[in-house]
């Protein structure tokens, strides 16, 4: 075989691989659409159920192919209208939840290969986001904390990652960030937060007290920006601001400046028969011993003010650290670590909270009682453990304790599901959490449903992109040279 025909064979194979992988990455939710839809829109008929249970290989293959093609054509050709249900139905809540993207940084010492990985990973995550948003047209998008991979970075690196997060992954406007930087930079023209000023303002509000005037609440906000048709929600994770033993004024002020508030609520449809709300809670600033205990004080103040609202609707609680549960229910068991008494590296951190897998049992009970005191159903979404998990918190109102279990327990009068959203990172298969809220008129209550839509390992995405680049360079070359 001559050089030319060998090259042709190789490039033809690469082209075939490229076509298949590209079709796959752009249509992956269609491969198993049942997991990648809002609730109900895809429920199986009895006929389909029969095929899956009793059908032969051929019948099954035909069924899956047909389902795939049907879904693809639906994505391509049908107009997506989020309010397509009956006019007098309460519009559904459609929320996408992305777990722990943890984007890494590149430094002077970072090898070229790792830089390329990090660069590609941003676009891999962005591909998942784009695909799911254009497929599902959500009303809300939440990123469950641990946006970045490290709390030990300087302001300039924090800013640079924020720009990547905004522009490459979530395709948002960076002009606001750029104008923030113009007013907050050092002599080298790098972003630097004025945490001293932020801290003075923070402490002034805190000390004026009772109730502290932090403007925690919003109502009926459907997007923060005019050109967006969903509400975008950032959450604090331990990698963004640290665990409470680490959180400094610098950490919290730059998060607040670039990502917005760490504690807030948004109430919807307050004067109707179907009120509901979103609660965003900074769970890394709930328990200590903390480096700056005043941060915990303000998070608790937030919870007390929330409680005082006497809100009468359903709650979607978004927070990074999962609630207390015994070993074995989820991938992470309970664990607390503290800095040693004599910690040479940073002596001022002696005995402070170094890390936690869950909130403690006591804090979990207190938080759940403050938020779910109105006996209305709700759902809790958390991040942190990467593996994903679903647990039911069962309340015993005689002692005010909540017990986590796999199921609804007898003799408990309220149960709320906690979903630990499986990470969107490549090694966890690039998941998207899909939350549907439906108001059930018959019982006068909101009902919440969750499913997780996986993509695949990042390698598939890489193969699709790299073969596409190779082919588009190689074909013209081959035709010219030979
Ligand atoms: C952040 O990006 C700017 C502009 O690209 C660069 O000058 C600066 O060195 C970066 N900061 C860090 C810490 O790498
Ligand atoms: C969330 O963070 C992004 C990135 O900085 C920002 O564009 C957006 O406005 C933030 N959301 C809020 C509510 O501040």
Short mmCIF file of C-alpha atoms and ligand atoms in Angstrom, two decimals:
data_model
loop_
_atom_site.label_atom_id
_atom_site.label_comp_id
_atom_site.label_asym_id
_atom_site.label_seq_id
_atom_site.Cartn_x
_atom_site.Cartn_y
_atom_site.Cartn_z
CA UNK A 1 0.00 0.00 0.00
CA UNK A 2 1.47 3.42 -0.96
CA UNK A 3 1.76 6.42 1.31
CA UNK A 4 -1.20 8.07 -0.29
CA UNK A 5 -3.63 5.24 0.15
CA UNK A 6 -2.46 4.63 3.73
CA UNK A 7 -3.05 8.29 4.52
CA UNK A 8 -6.45 8.10 2.87
CA UNK A 9 -7.47 5.11 4.95
CA UNK A 10 -6.38 6.81 8.16
CA UNK A 11 -8.15 10.03 7.35
CA UNK A 12 -11.29 8.22 6.25
CA UNK A 13 -11.38 6.36 9.56
CA UNK A 14 -10.80 9.63 11.42
CA UNK A 15 -13.64 11.21 9.46
CA UNK A 16 -16.04 8.44 10.34
CA UNK A 17 -15.06 8.64 14.01
CA UNK A 18 -15.46 12.39 13.87
CA UNK A 19 -18.93 12.25 12.36
CA UNK A 20 -20.16 9.68 14.85
CA UNK A 21 -18.72 11.37 17.94
CA UNK A 22 -19.93 14.79 16.86
CA UNK A 23 -23.44 13.55 16.25
CA UNK A 24 -23.28 11.88 19.63
CA UNK A 25 -22.09 14.90 21.61
CA UNK A 26 -24.64 17.20 20.01
CA UNK A 27 -27.57 14.83 20.53
CA UNK A 28 -26.59 12.95 23.69
CA UNK A 29 -29.74 13.67 25.68
CA UNK A 30 -31.73 12.03 22.89
CA UNK A 31 -29.94 8.73 23.53
CA UNK A 32 -31.89 8.33 26.75
CA UNK A 33 -34.48 11.11 26.71
CA UNK A 34 -36.40 9.72 29.69
CA UNK A 35 -33.70 11.05 32.01
CA UNK A 36 -33.27 14.32 30.20
CA UNK A 37 -36.71 15.89 30.29
CA UNK A 38 -38.87 17.81 32.68
CA UNK A 39 -41.23 15.46 34.39
CA UNK A 40 -44.12 13.87 32.53
CA UNK A 41 -43.15 15.04 29.11
CA UNK A 42 -41.65 11.67 28.38
CA UNK A 43 -43.48 9.06 30.42
CA UNK A 44 -43.50 5.66 28.78
CA UNK A 45 -46.61 4.05 27.36
CA UNK A 46 -47.55 0.48 28.25
CA UNK A 47 -46.59 -0.61 24.77
CA UNK A 48 -43.06 0.75 25.28
CA UNK A 49 -42.83 -0.83 28.69
CA UNK A 50 -43.76 -4.20 27.15
CA UNK A 51 -41.03 -3.96 24.56
CA UNK A 52 -38.46 -3.14 27.18
CA UNK A 53 -39.49 -6.04 29.37
CA UNK A 54 -40.35 -8.75 26.87
CA UNK A 55 -39.10 -7.63 23.47
CA UNK A 56 -36.28 -9.40 21.61
CA UNK A 57 -32.93 -7.75 20.87
CA UNK A 58 -34.08 -6.58 17.47
CA UNK A 59 -37.29 -5.10 18.75
CA UNK A 60 -35.39 -3.28 21.47
CA UNK A 61 -32.80 -1.94 19.04
CA UNK A 62 -35.57 -0.72 16.76
CA UNK A 63 -37.34 0.88 19.69
CA UNK A 64 -34.22 2.70 20.95
CA UNK A 65 -33.32 3.90 17.47
CA UNK A 66 -36.81 5.18 16.85
CA UNK A 67 -36.90 6.91 20.22
CA UNK A 68 -33.53 8.52 19.51
CA UNK A 69 -34.51 9.76 16.06
CA UNK A 70 -37.85 11.01 17.30
CA UNK A 71 -36.19 12.99 20.04
CA UNK A 72 -33.55 14.41 17.71
CA UNK A 73 -36.14 15.57 15.21
CA UNK A 74 -38.19 17.06 18.00
CA UNK A 75 -35.15 19.04 19.16
CA UNK A 76 -34.43 20.21 15.64
CA UNK A 77 -37.87 21.04 14.38
CA UNK A 78 -40.36 21.71 17.11
CA UNK A 79 -40.76 25.09 18.67
CA UNK A 80 -40.11 25.05 22.38
CA UNK A 81 -42.63 26.90 24.41
CA UNK A 82 -42.23 26.65 28.10
CA UNK A 83 -45.80 27.69 28.89
CA UNK A 84 -47.45 25.23 26.57
CA UNK A 85 -49.59 23.66 29.27
CA UNK A 86 -53.22 24.66 29.73
CA UNK A 87 -53.88 28.33 30.29
CA UNK A 88 -55.26 27.98 33.77
CA UNK A 89 -52.41 25.75 34.93
CA UNK A 90 -49.82 27.31 37.18
CA UNK A 91 -46.60 27.53 35.13
CA UNK A 92 -44.14 24.81 36.08
CA UNK A 93 -40.78 25.55 37.66
CA UNK A 94 -38.00 24.22 35.46
CA UNK A 95 -34.60 24.31 37.09
CA UNK A 96 -31.26 23.00 35.85
CA UNK A 97 -28.74 22.30 38.62
CA UNK A 98 -25.04 21.90 37.89
CA UNK A 99 -22.90 20.25 40.56
CA UNK A 100 -19.38 21.37 41.44
CA UNK A 101 -17.65 22.36 38.17
CA UNK A 102 -14.39 23.03 40.11
CA UNK A 103 -12.49 24.67 37.29
CA UNK A 104 -8.72 24.64 37.70
CA UNK A 105 -6.23 27.39 37.07
CA UNK A 106 -3.05 27.67 35.06
CA UNK A 107 0.07 29.09 36.60
CA UNK A 108 3.55 29.83 35.30
CA UNK A 109 4.72 26.38 36.34
CA UNK A 110 1.75 24.51 34.81
CA UNK A 111 2.87 22.08 32.08
CA UNK A 112 1.55 22.65 28.58
CA UNK A 113 -0.48 19.43 28.58
CA UNK A 114 -2.35 20.41 31.76
CA UNK A 115 -3.05 23.87 30.37
CA UNK A 116 -4.64 22.33 27.32
CA UNK A 117 -6.74 20.04 29.53
CA UNK A 118 -7.95 22.96 31.59
CA UNK A 119 -8.73 25.00 28.51
CA UNK A 120 -10.66 22.15 26.86
CA UNK A 121 -12.48 21.37 30.09
CA UNK A 122 -14.03 24.85 30.15
CA UNK A 123 -15.54 24.23 26.74
CA UNK A 124 -16.57 20.70 27.65
CA UNK A 125 -18.58 22.09 30.58
CA UNK A 126 -19.88 24.87 28.35
CA UNK A 127 -21.05 22.27 25.83
CA UNK A 128 -23.13 20.52 28.50
CA UNK A 129 -24.66 23.81 29.58
CA UNK A 130 -25.47 24.90 25.99
CA UNK A 131 -26.96 21.56 25.07
CA UNK A 132 -29.22 21.41 28.10
CA UNK A 133 -30.36 25.02 27.96
CA UNK A 134 -31.29 24.89 24.30
CA UNK A 135 -32.98 21.54 24.80
CA UNK A 136 -34.98 22.40 27.90
CA UNK A 137 -35.42 26.16 28.04
CA UNK A 138 -35.20 26.36 31.86
CA UNK A 139 -36.71 28.99 34.15
CA UNK A 140 -33.79 28.72 36.59
CA UNK A 141 -30.14 27.64 36.41
CA UNK A 142 -28.21 26.98 39.62
CA UNK A 143 -24.55 26.12 40.05
CA UNK A 144 -24.21 24.23 43.31
CA UNK A 145 -20.95 25.78 44.62
CA UNK A 146 -17.31 24.79 44.18
CA UNK A 147 -17.23 26.82 41.03
CA UNK A 148 -13.44 26.83 41.31
CA UNK A 149 -11.07 24.12 42.51
CA UNK A 150 -9.22 26.07 45.16
CA UNK A 151 -9.79 28.66 47.84
CA UNK A 152 -6.04 29.32 48.00
CA UNK A 153 -5.75 31.66 45.05
CA UNK A 154 -5.06 35.38 44.74
CA UNK A 155 -7.55 38.01 43.61
CA UNK A 156 -6.24 38.19 40.08
CA UNK A 157 -6.53 34.44 39.54
CA UNK A 158 -9.99 34.51 41.15
CA UNK A 159 -11.02 37.17 38.69
CA UNK A 160 -9.53 35.36 35.71
CA UNK A 161 -11.41 32.19 36.59
CA UNK A 162 -14.60 34.17 37.01
CA UNK A 163 -14.17 35.49 33.48
CA UNK A 164 -13.71 31.91 32.20
CA UNK A 165 -16.72 30.72 34.20
CA UNK A 166 -18.87 33.47 32.77
CA UNK A 167 -17.72 33.54 29.16
CA UNK A 168 -16.69 29.97 28.34
CA UNK A 169 -19.08 27.91 30.42
CA UNK A 170 -22.22 29.89 31.08
CA UNK A 171 -22.05 32.22 28.06
CA UNK A 172 -22.85 35.36 29.95
CA UNK A 173 -21.88 38.96 29.45
CA UNK A 174 -18.48 39.88 30.93
CA UNK A 175 -18.83 43.65 30.60
CA UNK A 176 -20.08 44.02 34.17
CA UNK A 177 -17.04 42.12 35.44
CA UNK A 178 -14.74 44.26 33.33
CA UNK A 179 -16.19 47.44 34.74
CA UNK A 180 -15.83 46.07 38.28
CA UNK A 181 -12.18 45.44 37.52
CA UNK A 182 -11.67 48.97 36.23
CA UNK A 183 -12.63 50.25 39.66
CA UNK A 184 -10.81 47.57 41.64
CA UNK A 185 -7.30 47.05 40.41
CA UNK A 186 -3.73 47.28 41.61
CA UNK A 187 -0.68 48.95 40.08
CA UNK A 188 -0.12 45.97 37.74
CA UNK A 189 -3.59 46.43 36.29
CA UNK A 190 -4.83 43.22 37.97
CA UNK A 191 -8.11 42.83 39.80
CA UNK A 192 -7.78 43.46 43.53
CA UNK A 193 -10.72 43.60 45.88
CA UNK A 194 -10.94 46.35 48.48
CA UNK A 195 -11.89 44.01 51.29
CA UNK A 196 -11.22 46.62 53.91
CA UNK A 197 -13.90 48.90 52.54
CA UNK A 198 -16.29 45.96 52.07
CA UNK A 199 -15.62 44.87 55.67
CA UNK A 200 -16.33 48.31 57.10
CA UNK A 201 -19.66 48.44 55.35
CA UNK A 202 -20.47 44.85 56.36
CA UNK A 203 -19.69 45.51 60.02
CA UNK A 204 -21.54 48.78 60.07
CA UNK A 205 -24.73 47.07 58.91
CA UNK A 206 -24.09 44.19 61.29
CA UNK A 207 -23.59 46.43 64.31
CA UNK A 208 -26.58 48.65 63.61
CA UNK A 209 -28.41 45.41 64.11
CA UNK A 210 -31.89 44.31 64.88
CA UNK A 211 -32.88 43.39 62.23
CA UNK A 212 -29.63 43.73 60.29
CA UNK A 213 -30.36 45.55 57.09
CA UNK A 214 -28.64 43.27 54.55
CA UNK A 215 -31.42 43.22 51.94
CA UNK A 216 -31.65 39.45 51.87
CA UNK A 217 -34.95 39.26 50.03
CA UNK A 218 -36.27 39.52 46.50
CA UNK A 219 -39.64 38.84 45.02
CA UNK A 220 -40.75 37.53 41.64
CA UNK A 221 -37.36 37.85 39.97
CA UNK A 222 -37.32 35.81 36.77
CA UNK A 223 -33.93 36.94 35.50
CA UNK A 224 -31.21 39.32 36.62
CA UNK A 225 -30.64 40.66 33.13
CA UNK A 226 -33.01 41.81 30.42
CA UNK A 227 -31.73 39.58 27.66
CA UNK A 228 -31.97 36.38 29.69
CA UNK A 229 -35.03 34.26 30.16
CA UNK A 230 -33.93 32.32 33.21
CA UNK A 231 -32.64 33.19 36.67
CA UNK A 232 -28.98 32.37 37.11
CA UNK A 233 -27.92 31.40 40.63
CA UNK A 234 -24.37 31.11 42.01
CA UNK A 235 -23.70 29.32 45.30
CA UNK A 236 -20.74 29.50 47.65
CA UNK A 237 -18.71 26.33 48.09
CA UNK A 238 -15.74 25.60 50.29
CA UNK A 239 -13.45 25.89 47.28
CA UNK A 240 -14.75 29.35 46.47
CA UNK A 241 -14.52 30.99 49.89
CA UNK A 242 -13.12 28.28 52.18
CA UNK A 243 -14.56 26.36 55.13
CA UNK A 244 -15.44 28.58 58.07
CA UNK A 245 -11.93 28.16 59.56
CA UNK A 246 -10.52 29.68 56.36
CA UNK A 247 -12.99 32.36 55.29
CA UNK A 248 -11.37 35.79 55.40
CA UNK A 249 -12.74 39.21 54.47
CA UNK A 250 -10.82 38.89 51.22
CA UNK A 251 -12.59 35.61 50.35
CA UNK A 252 -16.10 36.77 51.09
CA UNK A 253 -15.74 40.27 49.66
CA UNK A 254 -14.46 39.15 46.28
CA UNK A 255 -17.16 36.47 46.05
CA UNK A 256 -19.79 39.11 46.86
CA UNK A 257 -18.35 41.51 44.36
CA UNK A 258 -18.11 39.07 41.44
CA UNK A 259 -20.80 36.45 42.16
CA UNK A 260 -23.36 38.36 44.20
CA UNK A 261 -24.94 37.62 47.56
CA UNK A 262 -24.13 34.45 49.46
CA UNK A 263 -27.45 34.36 51.34
CA UNK A 264 -30.79 35.41 49.86
CA UNK A 265 -34.32 34.38 49.13
CA UNK A 266 -36.58 34.97 46.18
CA UNK A 267 -40.31 34.69 46.83
CA UNK A 268 -42.71 34.01 43.97
CA UNK A 269 -46.45 34.43 43.56
CA UNK A 270 -46.91 35.57 47.13
CA UNK A 271 -50.51 36.74 46.72
CA UNK A 272 -51.77 33.63 44.99
CA UNK A 273 -52.83 30.17 46.12
CA UNK A 274 -49.46 28.78 45.02
CA UNK A 275 -46.61 30.77 46.58
CA UNK A 276 -43.12 29.26 46.48
CA UNK A 277 -39.61 30.48 47.10
CA UNK A 278 -35.95 29.84 46.47
CA UNK A 279 -33.60 30.01 49.44
CA UNK A 280 -29.87 30.31 48.76
CA UNK A 281 -27.90 29.52 51.90
CA UNK A 282 -24.17 29.93 52.51
CA UNK A 283 -23.71 26.64 54.38
CA UNK A 284 -19.95 26.94 54.75
CA UNK A 285 -20.58 29.88 57.08
CA UNK A 286 -22.94 28.14 59.52
CA UNK A 287 -20.72 26.45 62.06
CA UNK A 288 -17.22 26.81 63.43
CA UNK A 289 -14.97 27.40 65.13
CA UNK A 290 -14.66 30.08 62.46
CA UNK A 291 -11.84 32.45 61.64
CA UNK A 292 -14.29 35.37 61.44
CA UNK A 293 -17.27 34.40 63.63
CA UNK A 294 -19.16 37.49 62.45
CA UNK A 295 -19.75 35.74 59.11
CA UNK A 296 -21.59 32.94 60.91
CA UNK A 297 -23.55 35.51 62.87
CA UNK A 298 -24.84 37.05 59.65
CA UNK A 299 -25.78 33.71 58.08
CA UNK A 300 -27.82 32.89 61.19
CA UNK A 301 -29.36 36.36 61.09
CA UNK A 302 -30.38 35.55 57.53
CA UNK A 303 -32.09 32.35 58.69
CA UNK A 304 -33.92 34.17 61.49
CA UNK A 305 -35.14 36.87 59.11
CA UNK A 306 -36.24 34.15 56.70
CA UNK A 307 -38.16 32.45 59.51
CA UNK A 308 -39.78 35.74 60.50
CA UNK A 309 -41.26 36.05 57.02
CA UNK A 310 -43.82 33.43 58.07
CA UNK A 311 -43.85 32.43 54.46
CA UNK A 312 -46.75 30.20 53.59
CA UNK A 313 -45.51 28.41 50.47
CA UNK A 314 -43.21 25.73 49.20
CA UNK A 315 -39.42 26.04 49.43
CA UNK A 316 -36.56 25.10 47.12
CA UNK A 317 -33.45 25.24 49.30
CA UNK A 318 -30.12 25.55 47.47
CA UNK A 319 -26.95 25.09 49.47
CA UNK A 320 -23.53 23.54 49.05
CA UNK A 321 -22.91 21.32 52.09
CA UNK A 322 -25.36 18.42 52.56
CA UNK A 323 -27.30 17.92 55.78
CA UNK A 324 -26.33 15.47 58.47
CA UNK A 325 -26.88 11.80 57.70
CA UNK A 326 -25.47 8.60 59.09
CA UNK A 327 -22.65 6.69 57.41
CA UNK A 328 -23.78 4.58 54.47
CA UNK A 329 -26.71 6.58 53.13
CA UNK A 330 -24.62 8.49 50.59
CA UNK A 331 -21.08 8.26 49.36
CA UNK A 332 -19.80 10.69 52.01
CA UNK A 333 -20.31 9.79 55.66
CA UNK A 334 -20.22 12.40 58.43
CA UNK A 335 -16.75 13.90 58.90
CA UNK A 336 -15.37 16.99 60.58
CA UNK A 337 -11.72 18.01 60.60
CA UNK A 338 -10.12 20.78 62.62
CA UNK A 339 -6.77 22.53 62.39
CA UNK A 340 -4.35 21.22 65.03
CA UNK A 341 -3.75 23.11 68.25
CA UNK A 342 -0.21 23.90 67.12
CA UNK A 343 -0.47 24.65 63.41
CA UNK A 344 2.88 26.07 62.37
CA UNK A 345 1.96 27.11 58.88
CA UNK A 346 -0.85 29.39 60.01
CA UNK A 347 -0.82 29.50 63.84
CA UNK A 348 -3.91 31.76 63.96
CA UNK A 349 -5.99 28.84 62.64
CA UNK A 350 -5.34 26.68 65.70
CA UNK A 351 -8.40 24.43 66.33
CA UNK A 352 -10.57 26.09 63.67
CA UNK A 353 -12.87 24.14 61.33
CA UNK A 354 -10.78 22.73 58.50
CA UNK A 355 -13.35 20.74 56.56
CA UNK A 356 -16.76 19.08 56.84
CA UNK A 357 -18.65 16.56 54.71
CA UNK A 358 -22.05 17.43 56.18
CA UNK A 359 -23.54 19.98 58.47
CA UNK A 360 -23.57 18.72 62.05
CA UNK A 361 -26.69 17.00 63.37
CA UNK A 362 -27.61 19.89 65.63
CA UNK A 363 -27.15 22.56 62.95
CA UNK A 364 -29.07 20.44 60.42
CA UNK A 365 -32.07 20.23 62.76
CA UNK A 366 -32.00 23.94 63.49
CA UNK A 367 -31.72 24.97 59.84
CA UNK A 368 -34.43 22.57 58.67
CA UNK A 369 -36.77 23.76 61.42
CA UNK A 370 -36.21 27.39 60.50
CA UNK A 371 -36.80 26.84 56.79
CA UNK A 372 -39.47 24.14 56.66
CA UNK A 373 -41.48 25.25 59.68
CA UNK A 374 -44.63 25.92 57.63
CA UNK A 375 -45.25 22.21 56.88
CA UNK A 376 -45.25 22.86 53.16
CA UNK A 377 -43.47 20.48 50.80
CA UNK A 378 -40.18 21.41 49.27
CA UNK A 379 -36.89 20.12 47.98
CA UNK A 380 -33.26 20.59 49.01
CA UNK A 381 -30.46 20.65 46.46
CA UNK A 382 -26.85 20.40 47.60
CA UNK A 383 -23.44 19.72 46.07
CA UNK A 384 -20.10 18.89 47.66
CA UNK A 385 -19.81 15.09 47.45
CA UNK A 386 -19.66 14.78 43.61
CA UNK A 387 -21.17 11.28 43.54
CA UNK A 388 -24.77 12.36 43.90
CA UNK A 389 -27.40 10.98 46.26
CA UNK A 390 -31.07 11.24 47.17
CA UNK A 391 -32.20 11.17 50.78
CA UNK A 392 -35.44 11.86 52.60
CA UNK A 393 -35.41 14.04 55.72
CA UNK A 394 -38.24 12.94 58.01
CA UNK A 395 -39.34 15.32 60.72
CA UNK A 396 -40.57 14.23 64.10
CA UNK A 397 -42.27 17.37 65.33
CA UNK A 398 -42.55 16.23 68.93
CA UNK A 399 -38.78 16.53 69.40
CA UNK A 400 -37.97 18.78 66.40
CA UNK A 401 -35.50 16.24 64.99
CA UNK A 402 -35.07 15.29 61.36
CA UNK A 403 -33.98 11.78 60.43
CA UNK A 404 -32.33 11.09 57.09
CA UNK A 405 -33.33 7.82 55.42
CA UNK A 406 -33.72 6.16 52.05
CA UNK A 407 -37.48 6.25 52.36
CA UNK A 408 -40.36 8.05 53.99
CA UNK A 409 -40.54 6.91 57.62
CA UNK A 410 -43.70 6.18 59.56
CA UNK A 411 -44.58 8.39 62.51
CA UNK A 412 -42.95 11.42 60.99
CA UNK A 413 -45.14 14.31 59.93
CA UNK A 414 -43.14 16.02 57.20
CA UNK A 415 -40.64 14.71 54.71
CA UNK A 416 -38.40 16.69 52.42
CA UNK A 417 -36.14 15.22 49.80
CA UNK A 418 -32.50 16.25 49.70
CA UNK A 419 -30.76 15.75 46.38
CA UNK A 420 -26.98 15.88 46.31
CA UNK A 421 -26.46 16.87 42.70
CA UNK A 422 -23.97 14.67 40.89
CA UNK A 423 -21.02 16.67 39.62
CA UNK A 424 -20.81 18.04 36.08
CA UNK A 425 -17.09 17.23 35.94
CA UNK A 426 -15.96 14.86 33.20
CA UNK A 427 -14.86 12.07 35.53
CA UNK A 428 -18.44 11.94 36.88
CA UNK A 429 -19.85 11.96 33.33
CA UNK A 430 -20.89 15.59 33.00
CA UNK A 431 -24.28 15.53 34.71
CA UNK A 432 -27.13 17.96 34.69
CA UNK A 433 -29.68 17.84 37.52
CA UNK A 434 -33.21 18.46 36.29
CA UNK A 435 -35.77 19.75 38.77
CA UNK A 436 -39.44 20.07 37.90
CA UNK A 437 -41.92 21.84 40.15
CA UNK A 438 -45.62 21.27 39.44
CA UNK A 439 -48.46 22.80 41.36
CA UNK A 440 -51.09 20.16 41.99
CA UNK A 441 -54.41 21.97 42.14
CA UNK A 442 -56.33 19.04 43.55
CA UNK A 443 -54.29 18.94 46.74
CA UNK A 444 -53.23 22.59 46.60
CA UNK A 445 -49.54 21.78 46.89
CA UNK A 446 -46.34 22.04 44.92
CA UNK A 447 -44.69 18.75 44.01
CA UNK A 448 -41.00 18.50 43.19
CA UNK A 449 -39.29 15.94 40.98
CA UNK A 450 -35.66 15.30 40.21
CA UNK A 451 -33.79 13.37 37.57
CA UNK A 452 -30.16 13.42 36.54
CA UNK A 453 -29.11 13.57 32.89
CA UNK A 454 -25.57 12.29 32.33
CA UNK A 455 -23.42 13.14 29.33
CA UNK A 456 -20.25 11.10 29.18
CA UNK A 457 -16.58 11.31 30.09
CA UNK A 458 -14.75 14.29 28.67
CA UNK A 459 -12.77 11.97 26.36
CA UNK A 460 -15.69 11.61 23.95
CA UNK A 461 -15.92 15.35 23.64
CA UNK A 462 -12.17 15.59 23.07
CA UNK A 463 -12.23 12.91 20.38
CA UNK A 464 -15.07 14.70 18.60
CA UNK A 465 -13.26 18.03 18.64
CA UNK A 466 -9.77 16.74 17.84
CA UNK A 467 -10.85 14.49 14.97
CA UNK A 468 -12.90 17.36 13.55
CA UNK A 469 -9.85 19.61 13.60
CA UNK A 470 -7.58 16.90 12.13
CA UNK A 471 -10.01 16.10 9.34
CA UNK A 472 -10.59 19.68 8.35
CA UNK A 473 -6.84 20.18 8.05
CA UNK A 474 -5.96 16.79 6.55
CA UNK A 475 -8.43 16.56 3.68
CA UNK A 476 -7.32 19.76 1.91
CA UNK A 477 -3.69 18.82 2.54
CA UNK A 478 -4.16 15.34 1.10
CA UNK A 479 -5.84 16.66 -2.01
CA UNK A 480 -3.17 19.30 -2.54
CA UNK A 481 -0.06 17.27 -1.81
CA UNK A 482 -0.83 14.08 -3.71
C1 LIG B 1 -5.05 37.17 34.82
O1 LIG B 1 -5.16 37.56 33.48
C2 LIG B 1 -4.44 38.73 33.14
C3 LIG B 1 -4.78 39.09 31.72
O2 LIG B 1 -4.75 37.98 30.88
C4 LIG B 1 -2.96 38.49 33.35
O3 LIG B 1 -2.22 39.65 33.06
C5 LIG B 1 -2.74 38.10 34.80
O4 LIG B 1 -1.38 37.77 35.01
C6 LIG B 1 -3.60 36.90 35.16
N1 LIG B 1 -3.46 36.63 36.58
C7 LIG B 1 -2.86 35.52 37.02
C8 LIG B 1 -2.75 35.38 38.49
O5 LIG B 1 -2.43 34.66 36.28
C1 LIG B 2 -23.32 34.97 39.30
O1 LIG B 2 -22.02 35.09 38.87
C2 LIG B 2 -21.84 35.56 37.55
C3 LIG B 2 -20.37 35.58 37.30
O2 LIG B 2 -19.75 36.62 37.92
C4 LIG B 2 -22.48 36.91 37.34
O3 LIG B 2 -22.46 37.24 35.98
C5 LIG B 2 -23.89 36.92 37.87
O4 LIG B 2 -24.41 38.20 37.83
C6 LIG B 2 -23.93 36.36 39.28
N1 LIG B 2 -25.27 36.32 39.76
C7 LIG B 2 -25.73 37.18 40.66
C8 LIG B 2 -27.13 37.01 41.08
O5 LIG B 2 -25.07 38.06 41.12
#
